[in-house]
Tab-separated table of C-alpha atoms in Angstrom:
chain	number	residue	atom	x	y	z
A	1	UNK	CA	-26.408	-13.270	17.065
A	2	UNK	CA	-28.345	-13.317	13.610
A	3	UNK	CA	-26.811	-10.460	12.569
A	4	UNK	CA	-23.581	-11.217	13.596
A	5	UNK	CA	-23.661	-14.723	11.815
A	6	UNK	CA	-25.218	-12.120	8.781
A	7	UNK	CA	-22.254	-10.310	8.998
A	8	UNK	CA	-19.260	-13.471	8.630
A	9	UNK	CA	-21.872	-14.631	6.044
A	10	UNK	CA	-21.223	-11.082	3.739
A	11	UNK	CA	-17.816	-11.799	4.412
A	12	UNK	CA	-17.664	-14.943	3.141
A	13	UNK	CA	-19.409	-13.982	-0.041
A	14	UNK	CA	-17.205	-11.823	-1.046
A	15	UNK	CA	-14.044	-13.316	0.076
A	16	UNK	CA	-13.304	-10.773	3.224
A	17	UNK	CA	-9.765	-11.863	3.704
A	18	UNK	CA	-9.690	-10.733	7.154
A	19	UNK	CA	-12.064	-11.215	10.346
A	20	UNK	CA	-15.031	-8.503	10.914
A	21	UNK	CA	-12.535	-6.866	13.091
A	22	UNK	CA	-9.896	-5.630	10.779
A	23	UNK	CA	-12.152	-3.618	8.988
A	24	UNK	CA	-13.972	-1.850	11.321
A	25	UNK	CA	-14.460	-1.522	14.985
A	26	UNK	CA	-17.406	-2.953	16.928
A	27	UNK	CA	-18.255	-1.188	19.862
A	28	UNK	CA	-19.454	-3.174	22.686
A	29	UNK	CA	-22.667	-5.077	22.198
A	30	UNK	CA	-23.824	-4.901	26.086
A	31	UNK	CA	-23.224	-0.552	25.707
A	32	UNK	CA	-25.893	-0.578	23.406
A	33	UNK	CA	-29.556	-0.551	23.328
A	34	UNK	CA	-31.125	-2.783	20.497
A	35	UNK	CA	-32.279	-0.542	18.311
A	36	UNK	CA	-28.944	1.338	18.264
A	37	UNK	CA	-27.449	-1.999	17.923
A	38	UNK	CA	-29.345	-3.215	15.217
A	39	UNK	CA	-28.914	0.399	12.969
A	40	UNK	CA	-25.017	0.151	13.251
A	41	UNK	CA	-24.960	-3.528	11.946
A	42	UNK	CA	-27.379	-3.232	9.379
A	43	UNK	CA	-24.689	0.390	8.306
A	44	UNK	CA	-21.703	-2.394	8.845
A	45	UNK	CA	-22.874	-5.104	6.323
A	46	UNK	CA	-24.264	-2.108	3.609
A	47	UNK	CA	-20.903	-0.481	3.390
A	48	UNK	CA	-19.126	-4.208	3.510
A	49	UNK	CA	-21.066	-4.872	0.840
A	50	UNK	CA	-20.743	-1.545	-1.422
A	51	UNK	CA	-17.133	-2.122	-1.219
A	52	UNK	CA	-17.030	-5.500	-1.688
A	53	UNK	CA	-19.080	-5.333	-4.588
A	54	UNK	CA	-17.314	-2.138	-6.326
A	55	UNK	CA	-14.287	-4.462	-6.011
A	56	UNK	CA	-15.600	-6.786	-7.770
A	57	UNK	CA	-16.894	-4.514	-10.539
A	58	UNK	CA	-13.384	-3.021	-10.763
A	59	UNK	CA	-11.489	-6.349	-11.248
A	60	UNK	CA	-13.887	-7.530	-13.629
A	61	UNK	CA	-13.209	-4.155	-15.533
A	62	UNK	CA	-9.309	-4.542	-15.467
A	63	UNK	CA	-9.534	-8.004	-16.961
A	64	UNK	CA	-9.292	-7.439	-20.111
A	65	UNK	CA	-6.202	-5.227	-19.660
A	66	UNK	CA	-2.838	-6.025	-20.446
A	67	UNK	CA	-0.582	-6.365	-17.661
A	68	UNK	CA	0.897	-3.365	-18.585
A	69	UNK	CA	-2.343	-1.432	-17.545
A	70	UNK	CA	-2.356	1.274	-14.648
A	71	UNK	CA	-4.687	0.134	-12.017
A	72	UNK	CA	-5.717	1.795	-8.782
A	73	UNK	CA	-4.181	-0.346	-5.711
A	74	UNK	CA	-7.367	1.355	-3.577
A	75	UNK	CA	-10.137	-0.124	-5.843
A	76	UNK	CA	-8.163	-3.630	-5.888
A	77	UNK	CA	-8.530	-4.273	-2.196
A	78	UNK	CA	-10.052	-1.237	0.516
A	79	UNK	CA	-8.184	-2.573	3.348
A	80	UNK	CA	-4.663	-0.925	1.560
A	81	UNK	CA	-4.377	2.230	3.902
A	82	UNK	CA	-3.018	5.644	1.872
A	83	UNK	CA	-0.849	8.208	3.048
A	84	UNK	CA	0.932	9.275	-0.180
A	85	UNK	CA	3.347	11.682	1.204
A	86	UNK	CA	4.226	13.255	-2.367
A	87	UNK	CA	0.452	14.429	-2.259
A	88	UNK	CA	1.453	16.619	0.599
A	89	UNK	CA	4.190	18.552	2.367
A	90	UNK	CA	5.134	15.818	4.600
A	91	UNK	CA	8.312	14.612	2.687
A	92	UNK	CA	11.919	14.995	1.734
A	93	UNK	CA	11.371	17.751	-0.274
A	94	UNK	CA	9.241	19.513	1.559
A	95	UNK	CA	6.966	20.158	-1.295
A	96	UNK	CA	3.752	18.999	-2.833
A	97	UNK	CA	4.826	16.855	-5.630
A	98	UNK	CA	1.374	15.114	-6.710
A	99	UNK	CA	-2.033	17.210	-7.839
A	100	UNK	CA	-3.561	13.975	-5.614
A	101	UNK	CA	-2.952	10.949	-3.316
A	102	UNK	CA	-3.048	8.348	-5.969
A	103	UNK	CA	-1.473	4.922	-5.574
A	104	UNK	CA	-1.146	3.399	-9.087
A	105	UNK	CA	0.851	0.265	-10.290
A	106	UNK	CA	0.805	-2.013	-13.498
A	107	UNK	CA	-1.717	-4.294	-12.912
A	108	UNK	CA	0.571	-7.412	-12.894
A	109	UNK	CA	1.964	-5.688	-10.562
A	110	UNK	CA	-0.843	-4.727	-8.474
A	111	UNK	CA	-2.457	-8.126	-8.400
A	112	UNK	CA	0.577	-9.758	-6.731
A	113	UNK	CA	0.920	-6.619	-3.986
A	114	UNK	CA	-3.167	-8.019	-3.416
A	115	UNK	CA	-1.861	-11.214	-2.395
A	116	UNK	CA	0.848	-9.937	-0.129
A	117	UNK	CA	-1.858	-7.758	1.714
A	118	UNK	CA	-4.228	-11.119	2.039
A	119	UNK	CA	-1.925	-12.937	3.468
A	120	UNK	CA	-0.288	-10.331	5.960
A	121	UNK	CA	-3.852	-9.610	6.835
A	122	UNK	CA	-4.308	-13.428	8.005
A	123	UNK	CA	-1.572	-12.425	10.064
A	124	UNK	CA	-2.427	-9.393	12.000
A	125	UNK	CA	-1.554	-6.769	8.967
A	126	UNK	CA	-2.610	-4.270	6.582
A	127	UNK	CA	-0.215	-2.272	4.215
A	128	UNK	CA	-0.170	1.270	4.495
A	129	UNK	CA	1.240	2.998	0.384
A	130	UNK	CA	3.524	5.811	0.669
A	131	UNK	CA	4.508	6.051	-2.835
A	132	UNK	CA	3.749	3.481	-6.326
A	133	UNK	CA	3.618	5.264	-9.802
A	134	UNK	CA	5.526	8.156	-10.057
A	135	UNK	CA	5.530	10.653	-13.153
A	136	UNK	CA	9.414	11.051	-14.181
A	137	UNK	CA	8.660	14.832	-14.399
A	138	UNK	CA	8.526	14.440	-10.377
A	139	UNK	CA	11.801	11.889	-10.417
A	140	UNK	CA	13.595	15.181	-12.208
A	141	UNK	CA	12.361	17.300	-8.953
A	142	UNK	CA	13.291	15.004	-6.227
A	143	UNK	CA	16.747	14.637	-8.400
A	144	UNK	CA	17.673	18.071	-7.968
A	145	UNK	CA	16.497	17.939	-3.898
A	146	UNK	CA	18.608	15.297	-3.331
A	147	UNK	CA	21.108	14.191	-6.167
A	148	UNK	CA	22.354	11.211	-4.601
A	149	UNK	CA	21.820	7.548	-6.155
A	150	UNK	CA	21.229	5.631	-3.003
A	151	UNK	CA	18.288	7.113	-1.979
A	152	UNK	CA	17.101	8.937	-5.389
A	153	UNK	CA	17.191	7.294	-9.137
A	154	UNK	CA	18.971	9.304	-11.458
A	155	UNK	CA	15.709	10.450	-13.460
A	156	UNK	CA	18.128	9.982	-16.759
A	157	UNK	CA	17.969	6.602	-16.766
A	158	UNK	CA	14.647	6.176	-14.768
A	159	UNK	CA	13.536	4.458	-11.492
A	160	UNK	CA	11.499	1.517	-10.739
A	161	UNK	CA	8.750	3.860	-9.695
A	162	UNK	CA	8.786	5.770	-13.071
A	163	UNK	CA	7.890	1.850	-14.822
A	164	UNK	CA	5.233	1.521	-12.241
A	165	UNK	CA	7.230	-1.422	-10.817
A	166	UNK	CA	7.941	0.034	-7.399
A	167	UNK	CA	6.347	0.590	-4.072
A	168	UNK	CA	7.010	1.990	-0.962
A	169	UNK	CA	5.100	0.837	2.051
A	170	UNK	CA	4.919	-0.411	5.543
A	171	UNK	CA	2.753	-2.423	8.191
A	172	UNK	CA	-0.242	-1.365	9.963
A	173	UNK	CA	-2.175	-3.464	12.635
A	174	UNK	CA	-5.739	-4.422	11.514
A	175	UNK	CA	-6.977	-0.855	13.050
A	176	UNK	CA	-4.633	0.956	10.612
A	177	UNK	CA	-2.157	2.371	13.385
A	178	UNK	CA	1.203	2.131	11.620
A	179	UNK	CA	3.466	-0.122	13.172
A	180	UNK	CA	7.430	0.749	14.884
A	181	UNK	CA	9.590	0.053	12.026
A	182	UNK	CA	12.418	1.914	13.151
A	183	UNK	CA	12.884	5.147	10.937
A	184	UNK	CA	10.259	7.379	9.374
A	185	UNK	CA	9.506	6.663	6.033
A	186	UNK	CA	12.338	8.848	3.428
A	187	UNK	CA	14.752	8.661	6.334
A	188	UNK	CA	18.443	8.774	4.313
A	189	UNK	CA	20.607	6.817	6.105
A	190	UNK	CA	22.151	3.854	7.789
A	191	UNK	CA	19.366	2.992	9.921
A	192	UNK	CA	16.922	2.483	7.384
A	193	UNK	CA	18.740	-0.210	5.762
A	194	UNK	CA	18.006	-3.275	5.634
A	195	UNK	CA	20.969	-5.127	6.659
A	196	UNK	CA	21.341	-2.259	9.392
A	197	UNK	CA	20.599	-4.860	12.969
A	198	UNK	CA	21.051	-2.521	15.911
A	199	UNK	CA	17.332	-2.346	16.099
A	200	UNK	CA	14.470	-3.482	18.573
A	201	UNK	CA	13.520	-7.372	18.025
A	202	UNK	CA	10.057	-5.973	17.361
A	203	UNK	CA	11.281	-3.983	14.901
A	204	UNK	CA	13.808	-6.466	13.193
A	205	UNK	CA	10.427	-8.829	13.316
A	206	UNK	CA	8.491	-6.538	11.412
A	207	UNK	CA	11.100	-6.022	8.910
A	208	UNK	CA	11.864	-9.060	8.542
A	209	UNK	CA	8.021	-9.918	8.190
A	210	UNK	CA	7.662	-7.847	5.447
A	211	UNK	CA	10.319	-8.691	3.794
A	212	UNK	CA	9.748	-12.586	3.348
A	213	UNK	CA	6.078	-11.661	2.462
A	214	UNK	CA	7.077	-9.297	-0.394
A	215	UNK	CA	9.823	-11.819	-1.663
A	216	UNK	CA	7.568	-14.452	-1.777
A	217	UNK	CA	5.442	-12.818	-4.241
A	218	UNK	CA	8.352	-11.506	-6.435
A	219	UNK	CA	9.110	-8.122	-4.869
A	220	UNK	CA	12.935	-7.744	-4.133
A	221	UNK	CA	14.303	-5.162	-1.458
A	222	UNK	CA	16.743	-1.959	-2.229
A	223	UNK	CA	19.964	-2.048	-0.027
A	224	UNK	CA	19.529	1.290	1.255
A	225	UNK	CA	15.310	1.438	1.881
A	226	UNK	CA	13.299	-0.954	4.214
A	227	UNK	CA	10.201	0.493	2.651
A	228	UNK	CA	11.377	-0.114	-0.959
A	229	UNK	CA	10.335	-2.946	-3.243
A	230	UNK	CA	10.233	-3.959	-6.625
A	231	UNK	CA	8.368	-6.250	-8.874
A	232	UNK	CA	11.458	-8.505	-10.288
A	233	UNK	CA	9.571	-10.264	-12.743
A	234	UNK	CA	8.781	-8.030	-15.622
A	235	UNK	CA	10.329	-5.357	-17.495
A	236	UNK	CA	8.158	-2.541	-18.723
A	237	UNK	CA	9.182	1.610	-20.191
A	238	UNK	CA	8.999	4.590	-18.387
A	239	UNK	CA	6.165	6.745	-17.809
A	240	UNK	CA	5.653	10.472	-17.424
A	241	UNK	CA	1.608	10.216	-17.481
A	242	UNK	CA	0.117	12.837	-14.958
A	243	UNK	CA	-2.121	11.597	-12.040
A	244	UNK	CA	-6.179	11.601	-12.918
A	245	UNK	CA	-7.706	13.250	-9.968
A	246	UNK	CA	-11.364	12.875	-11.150
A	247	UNK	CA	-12.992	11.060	-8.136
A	248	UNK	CA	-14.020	7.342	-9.029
């Protein structure tokens, strides 16, 4: 019980936005011998705390910035889950667009996508980033995939994801398990709109959801994408800047 009580009180420290649950999995107390026990709790609150605390070394670093800054969404808050399909194969194009899974925004941006994931966390949720940042050098290859405006900016004028304005992104339960939203992710058509209703209720729910949450904080929908938002609220250039891949 001491440790346990230990536990909510590293939480609380460091402003864990989320029960002891959501971020990691607790195998049954009365499975475990003491010792055992007491090992895995005391590895719980060490790696609580080296993540809380390289959080807080990594906002205090940003500070200073201008809004306009990049900042990594992953060093903001741990509890964002990654799966940056441009980083791989597993995506429209079929090709590996990014030298690594990065998930960059401005950090005006970035600091209001933090409060969307504290507060869907309070209610059963974690965000899982498919895309943020993109170079325009990758808009250009995605262009000539797939020329068509609805689903792809025209890289001559630029999309929101070239300012580092956009995100693309969807719910997970506390575990991480992505949740049913009713297309894959980069599925062109009707379906994955979002005034498209013939859907589950869970599924409208969920969209729905995550659509009031990201409004709330100033991030506006696409017609054609339930996955796609973007930060109304400021106005910034394009970028073209290639991905750092040196490890943090």
């Amino acid at each position: 019980m001491f440790r346990y009580l230990l536990l909510l009180f590293v939480c609380g420290i460091f402003s864990c936005s989320t029960s002891s649950s959501s971020e990691i999995n607790l195998v049954k107390t009365e499975t475990l011998q003491a010792p055992t026990l007491n090992k895995s709790i005391d590895n719980i609150i060490h790696a609580i705390v080296d993540k809380k605390l390289a959080q807080s070394k990594y906002l205090k670093e940003i500070q200073p910035w201008p809004d306009s800054s990049f900042v990594e969404l992953d060093r903001l808050d741990s509890l964002f889950v990654l799966d940056i399909r441009y980083a791989t194969t597993n995506n429209f194009t079929k090709t590996v667009l990014y030298d690594c899974p990065k998930a960059m925004l401005r950090k005006v941006v970035a600091l209001q996508l933090v409060k969307v994931q504290q507060e869907l966390i309070k209610k059963g949720y974690r965000i899982k980033l498919f895309d943020c940042y993109r170079p325009l050098s990758v808009q250009w290859k995605m262009w000539k995939v797939y020329p068509d405006r609805r689903y792809v900016a025209d890289p001559r004028i630029g999309s929101w994801h070239n300012r580092g304005l956009a995100v693309d992104l969807t719910l997970c339960d506390l575990d991480g398990n992505q949740i049913e939203m009713g297309t894959p992710y980069d599925y062109f058509g009707k379906k994955a709109w979002p005034a498209y209703e013939n859907l589950s209720k869970d599924v409208l729910h969920h969209r729905k959801l995550l659509a009031k949450t990201m409004w709330k904080y100033g991030f506006g929908p696409t017609s054609t994408e339930w996955w796609h938002y973007s930060y109304q609220s400021v106005r910034f250039g394009v970028s073209n800047f290639p991905f750092s891949c040196q490890k943090n």
